[in-house]
Structures are given as C-alpha cells and as structure tokens.
Short mmCIF file of C-alpha atoms and ligand atoms in Angstrom, two decimals:
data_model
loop_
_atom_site.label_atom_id
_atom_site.label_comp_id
_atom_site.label_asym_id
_atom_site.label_seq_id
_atom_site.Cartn_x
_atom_site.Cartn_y
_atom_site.Cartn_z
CA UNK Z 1 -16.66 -11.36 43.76
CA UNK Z 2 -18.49 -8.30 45.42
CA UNK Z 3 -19.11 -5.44 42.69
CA UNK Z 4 -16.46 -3.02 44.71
CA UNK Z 5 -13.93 -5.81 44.33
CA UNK Z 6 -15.04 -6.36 40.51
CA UNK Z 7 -14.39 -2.20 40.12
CA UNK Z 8 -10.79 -2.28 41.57
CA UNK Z 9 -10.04 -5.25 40.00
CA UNK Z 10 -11.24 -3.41 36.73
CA UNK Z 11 -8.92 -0.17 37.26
CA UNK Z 12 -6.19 -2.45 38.79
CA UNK Z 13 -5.87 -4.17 35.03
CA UNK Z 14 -6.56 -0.72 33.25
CA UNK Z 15 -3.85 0.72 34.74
CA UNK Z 16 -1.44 -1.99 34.00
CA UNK Z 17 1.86 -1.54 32.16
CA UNK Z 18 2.01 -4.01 29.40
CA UNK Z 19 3.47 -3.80 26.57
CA UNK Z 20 1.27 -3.71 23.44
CA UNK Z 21 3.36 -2.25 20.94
CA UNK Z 22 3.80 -3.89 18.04
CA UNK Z 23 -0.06 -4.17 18.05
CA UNK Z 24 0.48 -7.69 15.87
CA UNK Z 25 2.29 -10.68 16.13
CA UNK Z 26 1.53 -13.29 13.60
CA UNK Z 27 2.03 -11.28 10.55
CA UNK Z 28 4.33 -8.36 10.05
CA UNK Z 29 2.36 -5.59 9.73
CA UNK Z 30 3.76 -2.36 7.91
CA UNK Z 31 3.45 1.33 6.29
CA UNK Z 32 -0.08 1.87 8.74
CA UNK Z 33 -2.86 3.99 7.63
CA UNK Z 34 -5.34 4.15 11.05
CA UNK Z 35 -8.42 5.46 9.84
CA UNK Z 36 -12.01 5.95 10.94
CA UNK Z 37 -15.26 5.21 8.74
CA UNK Z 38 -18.36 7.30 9.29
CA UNK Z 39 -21.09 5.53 11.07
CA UNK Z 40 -18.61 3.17 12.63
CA UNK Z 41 -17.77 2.17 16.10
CA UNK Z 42 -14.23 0.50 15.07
CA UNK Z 43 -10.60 2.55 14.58
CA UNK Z 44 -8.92 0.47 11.04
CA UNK Z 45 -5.63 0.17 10.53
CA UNK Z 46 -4.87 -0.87 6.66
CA UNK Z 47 -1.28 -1.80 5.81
CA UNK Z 48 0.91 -3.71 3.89
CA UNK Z 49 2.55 -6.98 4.80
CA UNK Z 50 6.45 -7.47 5.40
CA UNK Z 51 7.21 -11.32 4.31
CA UNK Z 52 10.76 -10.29 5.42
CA UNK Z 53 13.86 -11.21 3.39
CA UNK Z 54 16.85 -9.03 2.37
CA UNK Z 55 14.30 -6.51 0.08
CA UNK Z 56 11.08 -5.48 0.45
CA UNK Z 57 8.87 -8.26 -0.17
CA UNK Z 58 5.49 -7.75 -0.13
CA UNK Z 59 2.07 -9.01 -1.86
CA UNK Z 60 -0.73 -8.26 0.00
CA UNK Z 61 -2.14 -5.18 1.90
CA UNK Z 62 -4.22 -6.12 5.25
CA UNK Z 63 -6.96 -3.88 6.83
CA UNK Z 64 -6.90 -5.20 10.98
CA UNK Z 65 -9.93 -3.18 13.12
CA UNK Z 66 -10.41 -2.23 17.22
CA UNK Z 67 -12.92 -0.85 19.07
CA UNK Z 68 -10.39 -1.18 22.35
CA UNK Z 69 -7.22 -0.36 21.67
CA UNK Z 70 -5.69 -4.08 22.89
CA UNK Z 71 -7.61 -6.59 20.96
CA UNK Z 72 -7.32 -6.72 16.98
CA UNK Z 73 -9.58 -8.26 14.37
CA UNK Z 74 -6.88 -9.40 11.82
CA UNK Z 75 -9.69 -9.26 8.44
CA UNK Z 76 -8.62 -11.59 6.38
CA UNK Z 77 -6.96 -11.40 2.75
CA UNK Z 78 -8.67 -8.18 2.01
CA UNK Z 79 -6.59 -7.29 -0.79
CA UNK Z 80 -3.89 -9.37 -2.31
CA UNK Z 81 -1.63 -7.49 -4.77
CA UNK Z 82 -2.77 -10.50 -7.69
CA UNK Z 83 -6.01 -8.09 -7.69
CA UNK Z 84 -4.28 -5.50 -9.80
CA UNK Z 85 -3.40 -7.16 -13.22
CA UNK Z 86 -1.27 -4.45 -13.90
CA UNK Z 87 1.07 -4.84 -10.92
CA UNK Z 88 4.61 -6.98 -10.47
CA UNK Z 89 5.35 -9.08 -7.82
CA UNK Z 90 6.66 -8.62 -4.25
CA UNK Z 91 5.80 -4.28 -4.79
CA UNK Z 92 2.76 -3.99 -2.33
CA UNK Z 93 3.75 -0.83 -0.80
CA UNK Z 94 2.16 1.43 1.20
CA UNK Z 95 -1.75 2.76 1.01
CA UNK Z 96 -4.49 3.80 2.95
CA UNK Z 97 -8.62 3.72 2.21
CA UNK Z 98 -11.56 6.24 2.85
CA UNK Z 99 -15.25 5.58 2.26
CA UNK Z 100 -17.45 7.43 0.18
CA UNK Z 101 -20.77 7.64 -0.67
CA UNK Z 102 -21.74 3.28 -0.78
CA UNK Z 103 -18.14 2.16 -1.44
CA UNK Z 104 -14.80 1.86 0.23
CA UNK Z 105 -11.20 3.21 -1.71
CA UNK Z 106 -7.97 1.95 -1.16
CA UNK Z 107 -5.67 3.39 -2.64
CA UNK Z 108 -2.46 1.54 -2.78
CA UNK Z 109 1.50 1.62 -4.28
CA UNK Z 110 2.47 -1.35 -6.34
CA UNK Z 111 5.48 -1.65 -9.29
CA UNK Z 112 3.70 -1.55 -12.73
CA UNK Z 113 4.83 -4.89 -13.77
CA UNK Z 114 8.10 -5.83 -15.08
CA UNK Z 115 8.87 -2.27 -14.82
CA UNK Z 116 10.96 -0.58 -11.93
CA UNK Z 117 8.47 2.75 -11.19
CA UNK Z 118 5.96 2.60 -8.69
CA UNK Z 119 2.37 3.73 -9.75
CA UNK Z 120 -0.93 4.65 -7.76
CA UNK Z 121 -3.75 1.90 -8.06
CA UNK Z 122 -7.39 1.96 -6.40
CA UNK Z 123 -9.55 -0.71 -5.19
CA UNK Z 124 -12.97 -0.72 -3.89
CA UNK Z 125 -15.61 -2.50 -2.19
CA UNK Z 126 -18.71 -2.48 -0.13
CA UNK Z 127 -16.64 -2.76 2.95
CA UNK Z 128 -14.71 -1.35 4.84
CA UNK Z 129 -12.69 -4.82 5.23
CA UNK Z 130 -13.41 -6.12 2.01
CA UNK Z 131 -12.57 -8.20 -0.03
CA UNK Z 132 -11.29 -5.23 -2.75
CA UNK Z 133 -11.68 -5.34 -6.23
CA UNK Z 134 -9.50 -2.93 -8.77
CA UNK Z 135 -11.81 -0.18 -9.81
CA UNK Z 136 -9.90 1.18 -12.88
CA UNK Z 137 -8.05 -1.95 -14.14
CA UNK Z 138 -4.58 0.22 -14.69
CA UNK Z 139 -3.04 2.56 -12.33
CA UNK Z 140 -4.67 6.07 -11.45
CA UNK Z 141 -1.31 7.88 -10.93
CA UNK Z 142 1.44 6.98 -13.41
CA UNK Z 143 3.47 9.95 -14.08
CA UNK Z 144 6.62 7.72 -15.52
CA UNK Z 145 9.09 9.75 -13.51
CA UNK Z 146 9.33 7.15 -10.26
CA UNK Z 147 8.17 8.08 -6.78
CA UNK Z 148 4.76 7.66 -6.69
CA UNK Z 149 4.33 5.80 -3.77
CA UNK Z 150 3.17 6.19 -0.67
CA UNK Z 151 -1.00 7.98 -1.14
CA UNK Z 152 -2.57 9.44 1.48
CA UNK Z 153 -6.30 10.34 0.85
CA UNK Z 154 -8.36 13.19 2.45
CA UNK Z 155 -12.11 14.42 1.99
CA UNK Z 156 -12.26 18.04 3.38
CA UNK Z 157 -15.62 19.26 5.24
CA UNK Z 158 -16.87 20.64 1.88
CA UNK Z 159 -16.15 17.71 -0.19
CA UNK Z 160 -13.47 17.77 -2.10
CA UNK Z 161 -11.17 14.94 -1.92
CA UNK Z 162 -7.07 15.35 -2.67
CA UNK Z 163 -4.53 12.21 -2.80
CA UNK Z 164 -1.35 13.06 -1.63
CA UNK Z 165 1.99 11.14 -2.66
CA UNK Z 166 5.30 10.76 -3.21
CA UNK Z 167 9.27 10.01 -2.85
CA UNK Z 168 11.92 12.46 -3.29
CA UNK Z 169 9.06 14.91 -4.28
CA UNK Z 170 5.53 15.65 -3.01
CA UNK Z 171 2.13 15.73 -5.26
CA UNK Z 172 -1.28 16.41 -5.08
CA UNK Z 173 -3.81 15.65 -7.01
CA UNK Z 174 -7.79 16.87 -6.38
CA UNK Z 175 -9.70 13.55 -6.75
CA UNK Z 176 -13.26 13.91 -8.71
CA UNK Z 177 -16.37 12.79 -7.07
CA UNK Z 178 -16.15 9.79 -8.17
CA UNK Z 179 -12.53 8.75 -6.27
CA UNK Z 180 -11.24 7.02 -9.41
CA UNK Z 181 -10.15 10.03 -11.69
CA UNK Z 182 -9.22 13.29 -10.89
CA UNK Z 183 -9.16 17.03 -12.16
CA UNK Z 184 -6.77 17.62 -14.76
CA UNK Z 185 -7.22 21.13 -15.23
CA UNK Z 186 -5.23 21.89 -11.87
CA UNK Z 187 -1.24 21.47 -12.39
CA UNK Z 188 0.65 19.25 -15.00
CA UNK Z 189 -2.35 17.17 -16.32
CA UNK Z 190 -4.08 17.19 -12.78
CA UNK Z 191 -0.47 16.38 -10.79
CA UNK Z 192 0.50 19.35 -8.14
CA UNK Z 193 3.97 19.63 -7.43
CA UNK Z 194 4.43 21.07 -4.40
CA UNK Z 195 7.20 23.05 -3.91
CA UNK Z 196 10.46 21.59 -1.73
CA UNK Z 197 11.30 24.30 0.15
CA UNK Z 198 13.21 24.48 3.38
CA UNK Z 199 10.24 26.67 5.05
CA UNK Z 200 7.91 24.01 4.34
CA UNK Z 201 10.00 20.67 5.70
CA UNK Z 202 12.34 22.03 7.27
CA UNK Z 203 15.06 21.18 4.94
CA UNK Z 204 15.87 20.10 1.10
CA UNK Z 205 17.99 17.42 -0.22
CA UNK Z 206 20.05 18.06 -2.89
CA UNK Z 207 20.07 15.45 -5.30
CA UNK Z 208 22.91 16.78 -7.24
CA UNK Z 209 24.97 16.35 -4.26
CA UNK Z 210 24.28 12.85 -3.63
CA UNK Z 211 20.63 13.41 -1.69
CA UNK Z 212 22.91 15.41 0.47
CA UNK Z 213 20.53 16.97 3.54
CA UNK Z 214 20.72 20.78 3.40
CA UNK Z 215 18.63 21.39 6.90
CA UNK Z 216 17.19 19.57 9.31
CA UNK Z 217 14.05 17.39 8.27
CA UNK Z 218 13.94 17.17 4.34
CA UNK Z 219 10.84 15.68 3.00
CA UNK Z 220 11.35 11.85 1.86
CA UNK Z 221 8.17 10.18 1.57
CA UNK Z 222 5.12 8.76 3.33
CA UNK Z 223 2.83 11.77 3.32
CA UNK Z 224 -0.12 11.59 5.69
CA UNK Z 225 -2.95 14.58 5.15
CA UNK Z 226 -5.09 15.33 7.98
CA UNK Z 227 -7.51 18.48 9.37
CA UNK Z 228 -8.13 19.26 13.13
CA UNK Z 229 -9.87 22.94 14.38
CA UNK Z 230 -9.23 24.12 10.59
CA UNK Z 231 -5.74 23.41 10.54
CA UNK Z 232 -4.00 20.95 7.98
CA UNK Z 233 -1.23 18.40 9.13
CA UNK Z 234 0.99 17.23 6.39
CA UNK Z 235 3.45 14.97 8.29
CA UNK Z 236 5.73 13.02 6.66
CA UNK Z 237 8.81 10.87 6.74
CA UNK Z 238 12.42 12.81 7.00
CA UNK Z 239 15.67 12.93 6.90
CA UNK Z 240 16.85 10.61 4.26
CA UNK Z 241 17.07 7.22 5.48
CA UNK Z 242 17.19 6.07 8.43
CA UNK Z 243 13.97 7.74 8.81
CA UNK Z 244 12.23 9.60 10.59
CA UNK Z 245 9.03 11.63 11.20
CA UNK Z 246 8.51 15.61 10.97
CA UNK Z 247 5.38 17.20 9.93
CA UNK Z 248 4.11 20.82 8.45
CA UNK Z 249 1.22 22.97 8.77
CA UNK Z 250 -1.26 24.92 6.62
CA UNK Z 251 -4.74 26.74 6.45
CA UNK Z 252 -5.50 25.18 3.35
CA UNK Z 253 -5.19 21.56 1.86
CA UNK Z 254 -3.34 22.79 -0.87
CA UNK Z 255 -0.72 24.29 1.31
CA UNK Z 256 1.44 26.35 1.19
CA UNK Z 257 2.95 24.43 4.07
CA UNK Z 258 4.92 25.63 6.51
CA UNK Z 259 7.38 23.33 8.66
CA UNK Z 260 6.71 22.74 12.04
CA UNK Z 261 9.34 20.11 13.54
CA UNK Z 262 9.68 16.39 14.69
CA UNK Z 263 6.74 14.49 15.31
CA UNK Z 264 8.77 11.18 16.26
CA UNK Z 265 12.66 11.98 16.16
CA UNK Z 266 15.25 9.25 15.18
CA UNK Z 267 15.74 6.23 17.47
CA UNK Z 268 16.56 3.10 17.54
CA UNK Z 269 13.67 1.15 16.32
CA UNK Z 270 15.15 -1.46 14.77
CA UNK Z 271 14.31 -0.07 11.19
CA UNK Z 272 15.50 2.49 8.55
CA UNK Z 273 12.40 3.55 7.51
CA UNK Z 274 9.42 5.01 9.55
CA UNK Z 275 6.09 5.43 8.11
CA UNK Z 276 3.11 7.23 10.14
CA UNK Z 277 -0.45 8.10 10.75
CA UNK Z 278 -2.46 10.30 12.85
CA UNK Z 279 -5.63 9.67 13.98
CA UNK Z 280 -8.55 10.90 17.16
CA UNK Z 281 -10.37 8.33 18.57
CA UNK Z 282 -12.87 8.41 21.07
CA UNK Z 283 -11.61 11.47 22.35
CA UNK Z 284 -7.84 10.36 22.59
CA UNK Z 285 -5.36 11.39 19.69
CA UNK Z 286 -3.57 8.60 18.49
CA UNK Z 287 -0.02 8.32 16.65
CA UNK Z 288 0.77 4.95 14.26
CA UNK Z 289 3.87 4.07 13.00
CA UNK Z 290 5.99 1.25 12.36
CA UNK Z 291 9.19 -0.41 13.71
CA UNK Z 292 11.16 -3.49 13.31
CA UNK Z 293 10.80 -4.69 17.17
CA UNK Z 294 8.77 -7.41 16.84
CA UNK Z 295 11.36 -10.08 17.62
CA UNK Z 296 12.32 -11.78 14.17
CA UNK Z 297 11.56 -8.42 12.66
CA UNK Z 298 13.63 -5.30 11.09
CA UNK Z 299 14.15 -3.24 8.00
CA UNK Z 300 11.76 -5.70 5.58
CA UNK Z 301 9.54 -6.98 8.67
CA UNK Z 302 8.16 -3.97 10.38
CA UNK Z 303 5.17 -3.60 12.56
CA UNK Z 304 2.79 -1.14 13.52
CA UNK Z 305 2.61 0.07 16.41
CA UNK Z 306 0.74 2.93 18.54
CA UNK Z 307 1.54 6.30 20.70
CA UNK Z 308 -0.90 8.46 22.61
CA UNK Z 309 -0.48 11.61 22.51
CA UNK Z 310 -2.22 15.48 23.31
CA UNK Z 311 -1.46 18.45 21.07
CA UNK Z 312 0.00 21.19 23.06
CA UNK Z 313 -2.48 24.24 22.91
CA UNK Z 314 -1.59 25.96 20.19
CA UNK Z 315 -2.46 22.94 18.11
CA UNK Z 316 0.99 21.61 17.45
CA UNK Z 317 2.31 18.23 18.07
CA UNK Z 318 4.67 16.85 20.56
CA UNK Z 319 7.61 15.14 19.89
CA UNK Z 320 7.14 11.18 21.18
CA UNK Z 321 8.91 8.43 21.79
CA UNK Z 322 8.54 5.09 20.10
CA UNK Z 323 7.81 2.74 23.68
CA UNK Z 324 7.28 -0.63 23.82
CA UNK Z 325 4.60 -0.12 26.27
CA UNK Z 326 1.99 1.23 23.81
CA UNK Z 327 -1.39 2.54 24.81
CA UNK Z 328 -4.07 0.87 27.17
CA UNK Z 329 -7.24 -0.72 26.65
CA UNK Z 330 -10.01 1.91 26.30
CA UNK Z 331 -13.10 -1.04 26.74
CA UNK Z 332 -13.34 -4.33 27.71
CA UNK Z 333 -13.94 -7.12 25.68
CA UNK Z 334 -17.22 -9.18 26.59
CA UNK Z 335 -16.57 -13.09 26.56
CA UNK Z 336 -21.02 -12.97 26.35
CA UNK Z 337 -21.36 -12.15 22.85
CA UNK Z 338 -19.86 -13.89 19.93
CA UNK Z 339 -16.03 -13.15 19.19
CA UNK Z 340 -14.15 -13.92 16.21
CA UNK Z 341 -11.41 -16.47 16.71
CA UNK Z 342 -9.13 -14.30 14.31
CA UNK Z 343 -9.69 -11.16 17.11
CA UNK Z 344 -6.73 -11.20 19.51
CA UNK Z 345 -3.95 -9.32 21.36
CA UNK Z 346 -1.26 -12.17 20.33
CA UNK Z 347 -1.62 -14.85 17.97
CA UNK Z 348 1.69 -17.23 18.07
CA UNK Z 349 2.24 -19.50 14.87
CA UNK Z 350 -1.25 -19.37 13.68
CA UNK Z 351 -2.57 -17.98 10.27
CA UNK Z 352 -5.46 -15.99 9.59
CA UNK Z 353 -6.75 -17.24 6.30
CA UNK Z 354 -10.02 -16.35 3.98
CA UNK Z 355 -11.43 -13.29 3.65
CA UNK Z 356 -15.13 -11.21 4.51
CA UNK Z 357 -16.57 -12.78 1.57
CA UNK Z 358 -15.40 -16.47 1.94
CA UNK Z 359 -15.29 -16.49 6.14
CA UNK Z 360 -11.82 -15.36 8.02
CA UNK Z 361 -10.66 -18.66 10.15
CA UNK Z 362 -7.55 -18.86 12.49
CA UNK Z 363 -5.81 -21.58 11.21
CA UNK Z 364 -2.45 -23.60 10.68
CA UNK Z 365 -2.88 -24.53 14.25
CA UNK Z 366 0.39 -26.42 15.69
CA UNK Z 367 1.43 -27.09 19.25
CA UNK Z 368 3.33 -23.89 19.56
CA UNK Z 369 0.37 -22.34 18.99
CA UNK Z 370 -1.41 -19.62 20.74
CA UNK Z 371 -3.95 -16.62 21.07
CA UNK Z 372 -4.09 -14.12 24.38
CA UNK Z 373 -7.82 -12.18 24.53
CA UNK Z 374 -7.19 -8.86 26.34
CA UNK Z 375 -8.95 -7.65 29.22
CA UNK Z 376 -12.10 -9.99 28.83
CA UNK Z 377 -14.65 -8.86 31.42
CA UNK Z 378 -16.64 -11.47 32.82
CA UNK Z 379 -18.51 -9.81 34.97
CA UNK Z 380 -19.32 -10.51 39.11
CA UNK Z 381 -21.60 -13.99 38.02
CA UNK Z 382 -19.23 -16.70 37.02
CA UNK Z 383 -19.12 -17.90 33.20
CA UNK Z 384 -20.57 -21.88 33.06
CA UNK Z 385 -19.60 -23.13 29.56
CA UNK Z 386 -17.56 -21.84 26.62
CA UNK Z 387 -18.90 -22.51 23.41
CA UNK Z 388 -16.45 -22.61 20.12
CA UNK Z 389 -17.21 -23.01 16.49
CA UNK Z 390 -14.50 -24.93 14.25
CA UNK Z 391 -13.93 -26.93 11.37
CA UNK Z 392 -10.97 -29.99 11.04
CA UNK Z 393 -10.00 -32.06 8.23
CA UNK Z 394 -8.90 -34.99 9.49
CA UNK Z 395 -6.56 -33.29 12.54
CA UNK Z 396 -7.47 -33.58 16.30
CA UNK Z 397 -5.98 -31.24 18.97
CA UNK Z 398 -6.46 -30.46 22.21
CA UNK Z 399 -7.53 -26.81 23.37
CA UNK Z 400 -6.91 -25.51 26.86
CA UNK Z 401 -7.68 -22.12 27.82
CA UNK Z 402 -6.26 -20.42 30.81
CA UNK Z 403 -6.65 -17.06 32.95
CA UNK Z 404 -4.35 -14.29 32.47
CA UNK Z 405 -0.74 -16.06 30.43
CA UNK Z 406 0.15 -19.76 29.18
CA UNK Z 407 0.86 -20.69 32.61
CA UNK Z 408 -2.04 -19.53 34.40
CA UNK Z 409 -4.90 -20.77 36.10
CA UNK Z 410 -6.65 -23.97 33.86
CA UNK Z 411 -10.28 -23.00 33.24
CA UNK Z 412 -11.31 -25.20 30.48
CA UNK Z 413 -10.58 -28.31 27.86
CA UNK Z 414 -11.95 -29.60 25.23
CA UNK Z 415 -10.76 -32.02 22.12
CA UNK Z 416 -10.90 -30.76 18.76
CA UNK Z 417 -11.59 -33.69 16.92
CA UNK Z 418 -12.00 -34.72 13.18
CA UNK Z 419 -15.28 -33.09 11.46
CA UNK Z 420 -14.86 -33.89 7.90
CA UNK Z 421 -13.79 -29.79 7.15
CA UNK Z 422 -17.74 -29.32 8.39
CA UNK Z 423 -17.73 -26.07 10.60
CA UNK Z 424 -19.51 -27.48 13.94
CA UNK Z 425 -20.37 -25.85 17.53
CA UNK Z 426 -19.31 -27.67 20.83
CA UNK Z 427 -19.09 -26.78 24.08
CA UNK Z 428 -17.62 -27.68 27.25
CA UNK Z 429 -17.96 -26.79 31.13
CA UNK Z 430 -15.80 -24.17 32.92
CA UNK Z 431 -13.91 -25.43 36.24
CA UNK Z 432 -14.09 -23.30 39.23
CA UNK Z 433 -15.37 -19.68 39.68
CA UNK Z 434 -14.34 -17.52 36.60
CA UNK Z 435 -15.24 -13.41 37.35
CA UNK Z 436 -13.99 -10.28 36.42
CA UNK Z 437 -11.69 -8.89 34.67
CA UNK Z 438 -8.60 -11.62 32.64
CA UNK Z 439 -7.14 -11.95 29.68
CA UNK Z 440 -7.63 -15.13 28.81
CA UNK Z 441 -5.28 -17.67 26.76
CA UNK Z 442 -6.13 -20.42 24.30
CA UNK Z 443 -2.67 -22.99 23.79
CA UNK Z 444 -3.52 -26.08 21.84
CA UNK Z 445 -1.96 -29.15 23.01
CA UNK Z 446 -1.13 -33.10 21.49
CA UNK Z 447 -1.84 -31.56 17.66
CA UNK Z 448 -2.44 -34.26 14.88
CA UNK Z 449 -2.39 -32.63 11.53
CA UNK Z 450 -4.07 -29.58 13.45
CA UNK Z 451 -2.73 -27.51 10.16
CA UNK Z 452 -5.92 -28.91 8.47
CA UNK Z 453 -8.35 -26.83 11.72
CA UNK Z 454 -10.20 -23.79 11.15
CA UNK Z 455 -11.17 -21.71 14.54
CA UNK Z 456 -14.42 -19.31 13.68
CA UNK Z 457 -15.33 -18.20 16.92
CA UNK Z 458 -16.27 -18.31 20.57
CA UNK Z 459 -18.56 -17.28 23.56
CA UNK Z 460 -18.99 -18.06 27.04
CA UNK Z 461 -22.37 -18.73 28.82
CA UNK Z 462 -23.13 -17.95 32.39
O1 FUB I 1 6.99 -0.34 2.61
C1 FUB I 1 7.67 0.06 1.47
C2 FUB I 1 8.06 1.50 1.59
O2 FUB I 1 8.90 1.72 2.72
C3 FUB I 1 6.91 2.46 1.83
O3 FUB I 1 6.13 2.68 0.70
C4 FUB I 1 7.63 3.62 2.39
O4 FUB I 1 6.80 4.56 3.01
C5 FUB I 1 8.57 2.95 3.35
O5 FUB I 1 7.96 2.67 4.57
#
C-alpha cells in the first residue's frame, strides 16, 4: 500500500462510527473514577466491579488504563475488598485514587463488617495499578450516621487535598499531607457538612416527607470534585433514584456552591443509578459514567462508559446524551512493540487474572472465546511473524487471528499446546500482505482444558 492510500485508509477508520460504549466487556465495570497521574502518558479509570445478582454485589475495585481511547489495559486484581480487614462482604462501593508524593491513594466505600453503615477506607501503593495495600488498617471516615460512601479526592494547585463524600448529605473533609488523616480542627471533628440548599443543587429532598423532591435536581450521592480556569465543579448524582447527573459551581473548594443544571439528564440507560466523572485528556474533555447496557447487564451490572464533550464559553457544561457510539480512537495502537494480552477493545468469556505484582494473564480461555485489538496500525511494510508469550497446564487450543471482526480475513494460526504452566514464546508466519490500519481479532478454536492457559502478550515482526 502507497503511503497516500495508508493516510486515507488511516482517517477512513478514525472517522468510523462504532460503538465503544460500554468501554468493557468481560467484567462489569461500575461507579468510574477517570483520572490522570502526573508524569503519565495513560488516562485510568478505577472502579468497582458489578458481579450482578438482585443487590449490589461487589468485592473488588479494578483500576483499567488507555492511552487511546479504544483499547483498555484491564490491570489485574488491584484491590480486592479482603484487603481491608475491617470490611464485610459483597460492600465494594464506589472510590477513586490520586498520587502523591511516592505513593498512590485509593480511597474506597466498603460496609464496616457485620454492620449495615458504609465507612471511608484508604489503600496505597507504589503504583498507580497496584496491587493496594490498606494504609490505616480501620476506616478513615466513620462518622456512625450512614452515608459515607461514594469519596471523591482533590489536590488543589497549592496543595491542599479535600475528600468529598456522601449519601443523602454532602461532606468534606481537608486531608493532611500525609492522605491518611485529616484536619480536625475544621467542622465536627474534621467532617464539613455542607449545607443542602436548593441554590446549591438545585433542589432538597425532604426526608420527613418520604425523600420527597422539593426542586429539580436534589443532591443524592456520588460527588465528583474537580478545578478548570479557577473554577470548581462539584457534580453529582440527582434526583432520587432513578438517577441522574447535575452538577454546581464555586470559586473555592470549600464552596459555597451554587447549582448550575444537568450534566447528563434522565434516560433510559438501563440502570437506576448513575455515577460520573469528569476528566481533560489530551486536549479533549471527557465525561464517564455508567449504565446497565452491556447486554446481560442492569441495575447491579453496570458499565462505564464515555462522552466527549466541550464546555460552552462561559465555562459551563453541556447537557449530553448517554450514546452507544462512545468516543473515537485518539492513537493507534502499534502491533511492533510488545502488547499485553489483557489490553483490548472486547474480551468475550475470558478472565483477566493476577495482578502487577504477580503478572496479569488473560485466561479461562474456552472456544467462545475472544479479544478484538482496536485500530492496530501496521504500517505501509507488511508484518512477517507474530510472536505470543503463554503458559498452559495441560490444555491445547488453537489460536487464529483475523483482520478487522471474527469473520474476517485469516492472517495467522498457531497451536497452543501443553507447556507444563511454563510461560514460553512462539511464533508463527503471517499469510498474505498485512498493512495499515485493522483491528485485529484473536478467536481460539478446538479448546482442550484451555481454562488451564495463560496469554501474556504479543508482537508482530516485519
Ligand atoms: O455502586 C454502589 C453505589 O451505587 C455507589 O456507591 C453509588 O454511587 C451508586 O452508583
């Protein structure tokens, strides 16, 4: 392919309608927090995983990275909710992390155990994908009274840190240097109530009155801080349940806030509770949020998913639609240098097991199995050989990859066979002339006990 063809072929595929949204598929992913780490190239989302059922069930949160938009690195068991002693089962709830100084906090939701109130943990670690450890052994924000759920962290310009939170109420709290305590000469103890005034969100619910909605967009919970050209953002989720998303303004962090209108109004996502973050990202502004579309999904098995947007010019937000189209890929993804097997725009029945200290593997591989690669740009000289690390314990199955869906074009095979659980490299030959820009497919075919296979990852060779 001549390099004019390779360039239209390029904007031909980055125009594309597809739809990405959810942004996951083997896992349900929920309650996002999309946040960017100093010093590094990739947008995280961290979140909290839906096992579905008819309650919340949850017991691990996830952290799942991009540096395009269409292909996700799912990280691995970065924090399972067994890491907090104090915590009861199933109550993994929703969190979201910040670095400081060496470390990494994630501050997460989770029911003290065997009682029924939420309280405010924090883990940290080294990385920004983990694994986590608990730093403080026992919650960091207990107030006994229910409702604390749901933290949103923020570090302003001149360093002072404040963890928002709440249900049925709003608090702040100004975290200490440190991120594990906070200062308790501000408000009750160190908690800031802030008031629940119609000015600020639009609306109050009157609990006497059976959470009756006085106004329009009542604050409920999920809280999500944020700063752009010395403005504050406090958006949140409203209206009772079914849910949806409004958000206030304010010169300061510590408000007082003052309501500004629907971010995302009510519609038919296929869940009652919505549950956002806002985020720029190499130059684009980006909204997260979750539904229950991803088929099998719903109220307990929601997925993130992700709106671009601009803020009109006097800084405000538009209101947006929740499409299944998504947003497009912002970079290609080289097939050149090494990718991680558990990086992907789809994964069908596959788990991602391990985690960043043990080695993340795609695995429980069956012969429904599947991963798509998005947008894979292999350039105008053809690729000769692909190149795959695994592992298998006594299973054998056959990997085809294809061009651009399950039944396109054949490009290569190769048998997975038996390698005593040893991770080992193979590689095989690539049929016909593979350039430019494909997603590419990997189905895996005739599985033996293919359950017992670990993919690490993979790289073409021209
Ligand atoms: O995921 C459990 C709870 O549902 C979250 O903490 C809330 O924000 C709502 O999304």
């Amino acid at each position: 392919m001549n390099r004019t063809l390779h360039l239209i072929c390029m904007l031909g595929l980055w125009v594309s309608v597809q739809a990405q949204n959810p942004c996951i598929h083997h896992l349900y992913t929920a309650d996002p927090a999309p946040v960017i780490h100093e010093g590094n190239d990739s947008l995280y989302v961290y979140c909290d995983i839906d096992e579905g059922g008819r309650f919340f069930t949850m017991n691990e949160w996830r952290v799942f990275s991009t540096v395009d938009m269409v292909n996700w690195t799912d990280h691995g068991s970065a924090l399972p909710l067994s890491a907090f002693a104090w915590a009861g089962k199933n109550s993994a709830w929703a969190s979201q992390c910040v670095k400081r100084g060496d470390y990494y906090y994630w501050y997460v939701c989770a029911q003290k155990d065997k009682d029924w109130k939420h309280g405010i943990g924090v883990a940290r670690s080294k990385k920004p994908s983990g694994p986590f450890t608990d730093a403080l052994g026992r919650p960091l924000i207990w107030t006994d009274t229910g409702g604390d759920i749901d933290p949103t962290v923020f570090i302003d310009d001149d360093g002072q840190a404040y963890l928002y939170w709440g249900n049925n109420k709003v608090m702040y709290a100004r975290l200490n240097p440190d991120m594990i305590s906070y200062d308790t000469s501000v408000g009750d103890n160190g908690w800031v109530t802030v008031p629940m005034t119609a000015q600020s969100f639009g609306g109050v619910k009157d609990n006497d009155k059976e959470k009756k909605i006085i106004g329009r967009d009542a604050y409920e919970e999920g809280p999500w801080l944020s700063k752009r050209d010395g403005k504050y953002y406090l958006s949140y989720a409203a209206g009772g349940v079914p849910e949806h998303i409004a958000y206030s303004m304010s010169d300061s962090p510590e408000g007082p806030w003052l309501y500004q209108g629907q971010v995302m109004p009510l519609q038919d996502t296929g869940s009652f509770t919505n549950h956002s973050g806002v985020i720029d990202y190499k130059g684009k502004s980006y909204f997260v949020y979750h539904t229950g579309r991803l088929p099998g999904g719903g109220g307990f098995s929601r997925s993130f998913a992700i709106e671009e947007f601009r803020y009109n010019a006097d800084g405000t937000i538009p209101e947006l639609k929740a499409t299944d189209a998504g947003v497009p890929a912002i970079a290609t993804l080289s097939p050149y240098i090494r990718q991680q097997a558990e990086t992907m725009n789809c994964g069908e029945h596959i788990k991602v097991v391990g985690n960043e200290a043990t080695g993340v593997y795609v695995s429980d591989i069956s012969e429904n199995s599947s991963i798509r690669v998005k947008n894979v740009d292999f350039g105008i000289k053809k690729a000769k050989r692909f190149l795959l690390r695994y592992a298998s314990d006594g299973g054998r199955v056959l990997l085809v990859i294809r061009l651009d869906g399950k039944d396109g074009v054949e490009i290569a095979r190769m048998q997975l066979g038996d390698t005593n659980g040893k991770l080992t490299e193979c590689s095989t030959r690539i049929q016909g002339k593979v350039t430019g820009i494909h997603d590419i497919v990997f189905t895996f075919e005739e599985a033996s006990e293919a359950g017992t296979m670990k993919l690490d990852w993979w790289q073409f060779r021209r």
